[in-house]
Tab-separated table of N, CA and C in Angstrom:
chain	number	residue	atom	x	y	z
A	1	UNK	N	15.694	-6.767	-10.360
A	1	UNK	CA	15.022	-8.035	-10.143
A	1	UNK	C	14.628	-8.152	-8.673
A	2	UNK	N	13.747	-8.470	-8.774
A	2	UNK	CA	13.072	-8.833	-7.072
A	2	UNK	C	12.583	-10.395	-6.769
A	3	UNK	N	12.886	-11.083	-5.901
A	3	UNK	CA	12.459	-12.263	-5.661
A	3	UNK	C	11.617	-12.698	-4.326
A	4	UNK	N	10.578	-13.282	-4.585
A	4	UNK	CA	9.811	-13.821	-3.206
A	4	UNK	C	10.093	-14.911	-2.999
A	5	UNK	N	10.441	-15.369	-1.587
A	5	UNK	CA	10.834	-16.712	-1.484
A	5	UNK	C	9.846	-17.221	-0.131
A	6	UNK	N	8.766	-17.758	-0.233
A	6	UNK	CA	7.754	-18.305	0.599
A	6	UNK	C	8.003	-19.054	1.134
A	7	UNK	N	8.208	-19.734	2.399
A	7	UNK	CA	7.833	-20.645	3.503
A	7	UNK	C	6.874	-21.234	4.311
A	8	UNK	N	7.451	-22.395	4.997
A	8	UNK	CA	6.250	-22.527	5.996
A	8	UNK	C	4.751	-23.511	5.864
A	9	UNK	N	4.411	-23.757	4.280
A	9	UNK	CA	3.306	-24.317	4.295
A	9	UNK	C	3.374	-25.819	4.360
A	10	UNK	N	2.442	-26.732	4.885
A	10	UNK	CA	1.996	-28.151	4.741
A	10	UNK	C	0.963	-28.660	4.974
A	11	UNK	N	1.075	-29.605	5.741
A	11	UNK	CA	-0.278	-30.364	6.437
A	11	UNK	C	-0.641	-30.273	7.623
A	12	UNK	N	-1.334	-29.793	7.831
A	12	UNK	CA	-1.692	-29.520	9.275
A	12	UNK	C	-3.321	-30.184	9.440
A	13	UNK	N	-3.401	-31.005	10.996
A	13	UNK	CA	-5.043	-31.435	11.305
A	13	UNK	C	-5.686	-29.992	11.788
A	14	UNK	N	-7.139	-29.986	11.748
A	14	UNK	CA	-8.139	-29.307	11.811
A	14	UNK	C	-7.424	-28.888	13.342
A	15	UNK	N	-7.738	-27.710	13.656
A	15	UNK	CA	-7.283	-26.664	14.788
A	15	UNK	C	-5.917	-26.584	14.758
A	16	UNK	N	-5.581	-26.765	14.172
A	16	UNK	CA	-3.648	-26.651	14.164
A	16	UNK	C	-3.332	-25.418	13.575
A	17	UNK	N	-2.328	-25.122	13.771
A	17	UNK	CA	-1.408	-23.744	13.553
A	17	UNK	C	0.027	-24.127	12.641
A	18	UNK	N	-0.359	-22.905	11.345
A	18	UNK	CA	1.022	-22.953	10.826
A	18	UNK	C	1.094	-21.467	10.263
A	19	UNK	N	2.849	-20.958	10.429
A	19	UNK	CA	3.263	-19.970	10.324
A	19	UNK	C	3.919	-19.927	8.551
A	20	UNK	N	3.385	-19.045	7.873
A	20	UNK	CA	4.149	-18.394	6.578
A	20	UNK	C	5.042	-17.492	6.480
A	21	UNK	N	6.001	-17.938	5.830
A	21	UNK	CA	6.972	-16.639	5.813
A	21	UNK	C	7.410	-16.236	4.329
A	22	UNK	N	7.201	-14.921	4.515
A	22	UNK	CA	7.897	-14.448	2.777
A	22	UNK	C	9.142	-13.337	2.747
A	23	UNK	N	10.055	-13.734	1.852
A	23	UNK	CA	11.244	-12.700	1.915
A	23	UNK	C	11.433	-12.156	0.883
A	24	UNK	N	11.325	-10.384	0.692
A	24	UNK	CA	11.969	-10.116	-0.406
A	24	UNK	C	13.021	-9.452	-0.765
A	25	UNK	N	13.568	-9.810	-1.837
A	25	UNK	CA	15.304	-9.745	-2.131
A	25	UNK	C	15.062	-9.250	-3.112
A	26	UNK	N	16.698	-8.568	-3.334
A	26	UNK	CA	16.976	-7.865	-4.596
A	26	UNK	C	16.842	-6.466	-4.797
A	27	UNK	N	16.279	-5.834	-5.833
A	27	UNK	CA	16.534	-4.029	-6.013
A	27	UNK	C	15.050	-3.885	-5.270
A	28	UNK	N	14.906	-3.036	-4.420
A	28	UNK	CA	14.466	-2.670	-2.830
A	28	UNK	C	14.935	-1.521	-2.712
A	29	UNK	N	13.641	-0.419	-2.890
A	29	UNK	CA	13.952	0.904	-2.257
A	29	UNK	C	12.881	1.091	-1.338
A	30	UNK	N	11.737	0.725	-1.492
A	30	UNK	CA	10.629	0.958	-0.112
A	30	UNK	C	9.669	-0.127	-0.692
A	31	UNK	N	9.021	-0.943	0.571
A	31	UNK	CA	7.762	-1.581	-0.126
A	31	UNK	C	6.748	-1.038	0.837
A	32	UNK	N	5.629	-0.730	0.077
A	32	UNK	CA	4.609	-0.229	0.614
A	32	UNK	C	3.328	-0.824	1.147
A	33	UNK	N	3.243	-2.479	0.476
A	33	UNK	CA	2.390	-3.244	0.862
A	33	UNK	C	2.452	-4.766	1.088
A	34	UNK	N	2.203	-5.030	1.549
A	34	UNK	CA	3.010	-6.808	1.526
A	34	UNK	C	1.666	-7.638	2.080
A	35	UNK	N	1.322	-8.522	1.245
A	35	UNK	CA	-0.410	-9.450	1.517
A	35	UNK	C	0.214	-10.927	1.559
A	36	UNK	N	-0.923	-11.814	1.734
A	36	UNK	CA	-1.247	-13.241	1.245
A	36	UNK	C	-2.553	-12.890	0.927
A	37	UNK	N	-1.978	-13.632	-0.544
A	37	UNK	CA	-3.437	-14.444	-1.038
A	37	UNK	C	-3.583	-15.891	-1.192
A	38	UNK	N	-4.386	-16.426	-1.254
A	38	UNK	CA	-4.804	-17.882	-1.716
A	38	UNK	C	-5.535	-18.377	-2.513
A	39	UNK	N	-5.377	-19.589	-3.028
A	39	UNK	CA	-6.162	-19.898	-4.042
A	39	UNK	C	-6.651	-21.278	-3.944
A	40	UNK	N	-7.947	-21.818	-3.951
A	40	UNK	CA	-8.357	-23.046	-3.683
A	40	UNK	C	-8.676	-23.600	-5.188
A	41	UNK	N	-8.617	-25.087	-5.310
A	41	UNK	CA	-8.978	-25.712	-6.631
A	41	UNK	C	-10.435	-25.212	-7.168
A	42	UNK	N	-10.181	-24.837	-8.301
A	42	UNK	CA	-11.315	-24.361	-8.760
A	42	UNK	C	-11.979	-23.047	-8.436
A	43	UNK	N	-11.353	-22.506	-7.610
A	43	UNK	CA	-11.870	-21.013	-7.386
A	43	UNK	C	-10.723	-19.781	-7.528
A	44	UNK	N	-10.738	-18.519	-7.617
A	44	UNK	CA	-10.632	-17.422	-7.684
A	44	UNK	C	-9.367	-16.848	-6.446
A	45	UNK	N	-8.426	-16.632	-6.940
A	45	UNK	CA	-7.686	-16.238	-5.697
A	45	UNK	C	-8.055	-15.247	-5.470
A	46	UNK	N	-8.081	-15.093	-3.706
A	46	UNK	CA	-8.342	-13.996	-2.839
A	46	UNK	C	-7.641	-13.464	-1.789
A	47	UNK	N	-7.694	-12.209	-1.608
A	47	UNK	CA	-6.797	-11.731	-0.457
A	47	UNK	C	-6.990	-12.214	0.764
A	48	UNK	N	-5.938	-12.785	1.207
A	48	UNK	CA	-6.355	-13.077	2.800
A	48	UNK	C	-5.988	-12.294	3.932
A	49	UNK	N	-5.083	-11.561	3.975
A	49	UNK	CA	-4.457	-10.599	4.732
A	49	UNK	C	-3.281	-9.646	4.278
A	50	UNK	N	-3.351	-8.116	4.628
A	50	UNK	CA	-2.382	-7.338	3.679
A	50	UNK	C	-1.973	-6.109	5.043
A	51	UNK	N	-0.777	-5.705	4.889
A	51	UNK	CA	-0.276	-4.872	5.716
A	51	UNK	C	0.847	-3.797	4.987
A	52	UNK	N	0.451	-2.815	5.832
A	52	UNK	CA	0.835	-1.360	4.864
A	52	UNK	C	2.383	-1.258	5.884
A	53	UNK	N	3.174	-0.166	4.910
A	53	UNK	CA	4.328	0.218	5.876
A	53	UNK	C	4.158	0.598	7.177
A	54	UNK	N	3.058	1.347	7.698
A	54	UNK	CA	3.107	2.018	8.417
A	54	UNK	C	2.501	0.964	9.802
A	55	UNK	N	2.235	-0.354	9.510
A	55	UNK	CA	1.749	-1.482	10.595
A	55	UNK	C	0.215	-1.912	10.281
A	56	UNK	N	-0.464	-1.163	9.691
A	56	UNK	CA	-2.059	-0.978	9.547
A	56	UNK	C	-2.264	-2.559	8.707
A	57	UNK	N	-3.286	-3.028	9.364
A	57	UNK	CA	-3.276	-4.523	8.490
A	57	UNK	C	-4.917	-4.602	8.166
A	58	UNK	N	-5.511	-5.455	7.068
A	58	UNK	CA	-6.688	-5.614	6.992
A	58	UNK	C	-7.048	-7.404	6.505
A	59	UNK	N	-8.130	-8.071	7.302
A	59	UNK	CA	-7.999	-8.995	6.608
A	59	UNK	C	-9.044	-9.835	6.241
A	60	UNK	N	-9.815	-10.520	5.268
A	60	UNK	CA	-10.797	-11.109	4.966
A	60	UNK	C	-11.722	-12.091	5.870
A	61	UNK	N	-12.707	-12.085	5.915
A	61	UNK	CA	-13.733	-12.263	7.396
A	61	UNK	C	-13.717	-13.292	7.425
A	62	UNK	N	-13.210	-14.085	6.808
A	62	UNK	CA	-13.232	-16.116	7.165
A	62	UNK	C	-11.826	-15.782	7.689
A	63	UNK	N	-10.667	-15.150	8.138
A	63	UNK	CA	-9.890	-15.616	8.579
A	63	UNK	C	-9.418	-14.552	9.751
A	64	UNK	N	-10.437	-13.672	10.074
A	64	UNK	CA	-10.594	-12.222	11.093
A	64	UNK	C	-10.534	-13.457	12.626
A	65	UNK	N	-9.512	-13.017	13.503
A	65	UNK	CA	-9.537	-13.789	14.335
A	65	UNK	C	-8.623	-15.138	14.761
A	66	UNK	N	-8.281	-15.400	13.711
A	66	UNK	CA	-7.739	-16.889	13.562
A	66	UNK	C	-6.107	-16.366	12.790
A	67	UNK	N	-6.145	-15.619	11.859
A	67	UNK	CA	-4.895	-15.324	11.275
A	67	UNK	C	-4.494	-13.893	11.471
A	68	UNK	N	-2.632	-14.135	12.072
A	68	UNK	CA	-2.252	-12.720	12.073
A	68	UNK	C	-1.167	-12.218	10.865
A	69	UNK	N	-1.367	-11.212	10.164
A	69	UNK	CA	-0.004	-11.116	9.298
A	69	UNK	C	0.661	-10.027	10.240
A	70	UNK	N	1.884	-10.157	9.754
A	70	UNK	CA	3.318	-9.045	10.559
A	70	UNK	C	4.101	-9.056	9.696
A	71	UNK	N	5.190	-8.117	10.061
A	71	UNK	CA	5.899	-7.759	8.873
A	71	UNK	C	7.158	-7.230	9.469
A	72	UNK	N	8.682	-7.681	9.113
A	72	UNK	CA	9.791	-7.357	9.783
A	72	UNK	C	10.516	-6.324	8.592
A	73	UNK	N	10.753	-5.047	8.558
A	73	UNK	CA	10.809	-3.890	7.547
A	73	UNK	C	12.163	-4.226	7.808
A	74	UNK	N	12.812	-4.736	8.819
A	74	UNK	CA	14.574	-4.720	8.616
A	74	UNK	C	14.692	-5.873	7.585
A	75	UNK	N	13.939	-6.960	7.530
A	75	UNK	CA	14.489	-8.029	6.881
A	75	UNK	C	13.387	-8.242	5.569
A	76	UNK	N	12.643	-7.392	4.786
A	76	UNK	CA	11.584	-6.936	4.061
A	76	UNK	C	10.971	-8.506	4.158
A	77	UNK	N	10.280	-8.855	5.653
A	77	UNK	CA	9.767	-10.021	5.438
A	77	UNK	C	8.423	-9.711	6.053
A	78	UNK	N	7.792	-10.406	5.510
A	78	UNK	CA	6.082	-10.549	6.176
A	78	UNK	C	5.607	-12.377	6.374
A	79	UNK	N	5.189	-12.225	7.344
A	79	UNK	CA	4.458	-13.356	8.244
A	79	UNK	C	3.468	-13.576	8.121
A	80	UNK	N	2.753	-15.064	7.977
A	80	UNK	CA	1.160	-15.310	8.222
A	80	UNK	C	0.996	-15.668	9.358
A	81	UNK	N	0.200	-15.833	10.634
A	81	UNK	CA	0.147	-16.887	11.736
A	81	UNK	C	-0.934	-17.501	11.529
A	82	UNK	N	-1.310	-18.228	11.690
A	82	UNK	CA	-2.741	-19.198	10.849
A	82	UNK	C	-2.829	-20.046	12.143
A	83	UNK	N	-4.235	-20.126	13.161
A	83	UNK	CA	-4.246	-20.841	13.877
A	83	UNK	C	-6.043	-20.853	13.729
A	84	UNK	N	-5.778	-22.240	14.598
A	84	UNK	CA	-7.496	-22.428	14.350
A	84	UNK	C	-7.948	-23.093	12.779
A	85	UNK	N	-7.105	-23.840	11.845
A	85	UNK	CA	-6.699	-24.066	10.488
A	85	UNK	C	-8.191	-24.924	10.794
A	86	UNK	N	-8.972	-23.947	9.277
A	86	UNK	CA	-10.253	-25.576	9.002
A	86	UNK	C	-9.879	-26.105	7.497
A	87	UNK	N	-10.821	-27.214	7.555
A	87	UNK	CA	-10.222	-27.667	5.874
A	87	UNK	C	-10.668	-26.478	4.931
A	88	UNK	N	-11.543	-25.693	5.134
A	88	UNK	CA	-11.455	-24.827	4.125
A	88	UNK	C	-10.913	-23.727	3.669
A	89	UNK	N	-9.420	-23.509	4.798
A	89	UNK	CA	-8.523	-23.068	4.242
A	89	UNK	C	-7.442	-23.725	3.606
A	90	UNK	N	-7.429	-24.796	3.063
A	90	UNK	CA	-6.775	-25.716	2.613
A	90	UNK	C	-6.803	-24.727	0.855
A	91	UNK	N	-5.727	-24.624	0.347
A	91	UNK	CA	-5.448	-23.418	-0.537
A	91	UNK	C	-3.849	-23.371	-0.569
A	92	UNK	N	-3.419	-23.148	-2.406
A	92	UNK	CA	-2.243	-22.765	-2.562
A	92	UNK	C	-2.090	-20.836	-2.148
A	93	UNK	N	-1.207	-20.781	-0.613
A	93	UNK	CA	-0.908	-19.698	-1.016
A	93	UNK	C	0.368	-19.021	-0.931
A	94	UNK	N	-0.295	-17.580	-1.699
A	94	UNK	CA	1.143	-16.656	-2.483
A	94	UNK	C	0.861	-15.441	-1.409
A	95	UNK	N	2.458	-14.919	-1.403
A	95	UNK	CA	2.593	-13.697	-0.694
A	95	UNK	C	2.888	-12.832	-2.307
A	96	UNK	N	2.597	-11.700	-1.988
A	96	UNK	CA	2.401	-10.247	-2.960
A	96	UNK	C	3.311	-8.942	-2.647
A	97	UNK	N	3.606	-8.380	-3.377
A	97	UNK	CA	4.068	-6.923	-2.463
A	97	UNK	C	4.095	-5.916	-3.334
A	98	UNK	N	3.353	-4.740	-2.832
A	98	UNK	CA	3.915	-3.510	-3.786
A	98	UNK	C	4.994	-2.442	-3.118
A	99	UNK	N	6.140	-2.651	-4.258
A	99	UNK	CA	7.086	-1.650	-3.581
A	99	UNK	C	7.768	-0.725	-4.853
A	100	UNK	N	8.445	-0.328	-4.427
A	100	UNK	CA	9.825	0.647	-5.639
A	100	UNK	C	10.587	-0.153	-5.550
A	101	UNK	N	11.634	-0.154	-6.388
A	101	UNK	CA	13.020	-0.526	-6.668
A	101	UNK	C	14.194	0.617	-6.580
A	102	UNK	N	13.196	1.736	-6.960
A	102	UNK	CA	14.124	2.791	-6.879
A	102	UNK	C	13.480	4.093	-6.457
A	103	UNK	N	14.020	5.043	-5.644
A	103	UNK	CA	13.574	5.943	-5.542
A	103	UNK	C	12.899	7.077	-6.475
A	104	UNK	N	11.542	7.494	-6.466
A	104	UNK	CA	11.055	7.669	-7.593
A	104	UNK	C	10.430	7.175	-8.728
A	105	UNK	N	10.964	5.618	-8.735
A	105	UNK	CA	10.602	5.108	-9.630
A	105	UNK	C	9.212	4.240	-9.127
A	106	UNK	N	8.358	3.268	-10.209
A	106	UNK	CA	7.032	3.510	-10.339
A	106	UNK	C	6.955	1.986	-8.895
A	107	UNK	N	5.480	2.151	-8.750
A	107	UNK	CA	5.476	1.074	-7.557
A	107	UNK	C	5.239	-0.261	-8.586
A	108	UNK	N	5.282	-1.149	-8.416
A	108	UNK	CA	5.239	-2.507	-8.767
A	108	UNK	C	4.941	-3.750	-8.188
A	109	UNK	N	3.965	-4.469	-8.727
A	109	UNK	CA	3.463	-5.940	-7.838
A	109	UNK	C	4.437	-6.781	-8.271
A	110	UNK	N	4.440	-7.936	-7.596
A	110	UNK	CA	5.581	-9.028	-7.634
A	110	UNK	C	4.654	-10.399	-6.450
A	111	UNK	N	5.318	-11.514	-7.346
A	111	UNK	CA	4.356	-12.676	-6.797
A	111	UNK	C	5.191	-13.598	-6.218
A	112	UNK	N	5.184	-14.286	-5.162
A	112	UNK	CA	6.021	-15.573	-4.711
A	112	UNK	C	4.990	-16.468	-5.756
A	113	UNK	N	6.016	-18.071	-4.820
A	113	UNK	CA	5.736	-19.018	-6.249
A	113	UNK	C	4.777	-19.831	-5.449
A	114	UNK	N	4.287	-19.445	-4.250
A	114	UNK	CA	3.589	-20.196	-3.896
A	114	UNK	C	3.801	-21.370	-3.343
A	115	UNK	N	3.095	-21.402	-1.862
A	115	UNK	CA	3.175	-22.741	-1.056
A	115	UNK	C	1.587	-23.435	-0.515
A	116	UNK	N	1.694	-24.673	-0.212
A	116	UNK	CA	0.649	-25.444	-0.559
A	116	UNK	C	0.048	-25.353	1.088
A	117	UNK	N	-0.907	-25.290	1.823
A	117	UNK	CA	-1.398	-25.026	2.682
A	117	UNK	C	-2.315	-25.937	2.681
A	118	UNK	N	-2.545	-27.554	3.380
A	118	UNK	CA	-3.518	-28.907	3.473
A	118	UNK	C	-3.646	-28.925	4.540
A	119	UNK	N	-4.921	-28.862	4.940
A	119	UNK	CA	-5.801	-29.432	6.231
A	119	UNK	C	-6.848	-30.054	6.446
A	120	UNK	N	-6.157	-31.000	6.625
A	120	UNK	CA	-7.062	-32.499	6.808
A	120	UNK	C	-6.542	-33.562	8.068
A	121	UNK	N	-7.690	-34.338	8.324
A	121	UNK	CA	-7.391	-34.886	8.957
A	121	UNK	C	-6.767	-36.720	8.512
């Protein structure tokens, strides 16, 4: 069993900064990818930022600049930094990860439950 446990999201006014945090627990033998995505009412969730074991990060062009993800491999946690917040990142979001459980065994996605991310004034 593996669990994501997300942090960090609320209300924040237009140019404000808020930090996400995701932890994952449980059977953990390597994770190989760890993202946020988001999802706004009525639309399509999308990747917003994703980072590989090895530090390499990539991230979607409305938020290139403004958001950093990081990732602490001792504590299998990954970070959003979100600064510069407009209302149209206002979006439920989920952290993701593909990892093993076991050595050898197959890689696997896994979803947090999601936190609510409002920016308004």
């Amino acid at each position: 069993q593996v669990q994501l446990v997300e942090s960090g999201g609320g209300l924040v006014q237009p140019g404000g900064s808020l930090r996400l945090s995701c932890a994952a627990s449980g059977t953990i033998f390597s994770i190989n990818v760890m993202a946020w995505y988001r999802q706004a009412p009525g639309k399509e969730r999308e990747l917003v930022a994703g980072i590989i074991s090895d530090g390499n990060t990539n991230y979607a062009e409305s938020v290139k600049g403004r958001f950093t993800i990081s990732r602490d491999n001792a504590k299998n946690t990954v970070y959003l930094q979100m600064n510069s917040l407009k209302p149209e990142d206002t979006a439920v979001y989920y952290c993701a990860t593909l990892l093993r459980a076991t050595r050898g065994g197959p890689t696997t996605r896994h979803w947090g439950q999601g936190t609510q991310v409002t920016v308004s004034s």
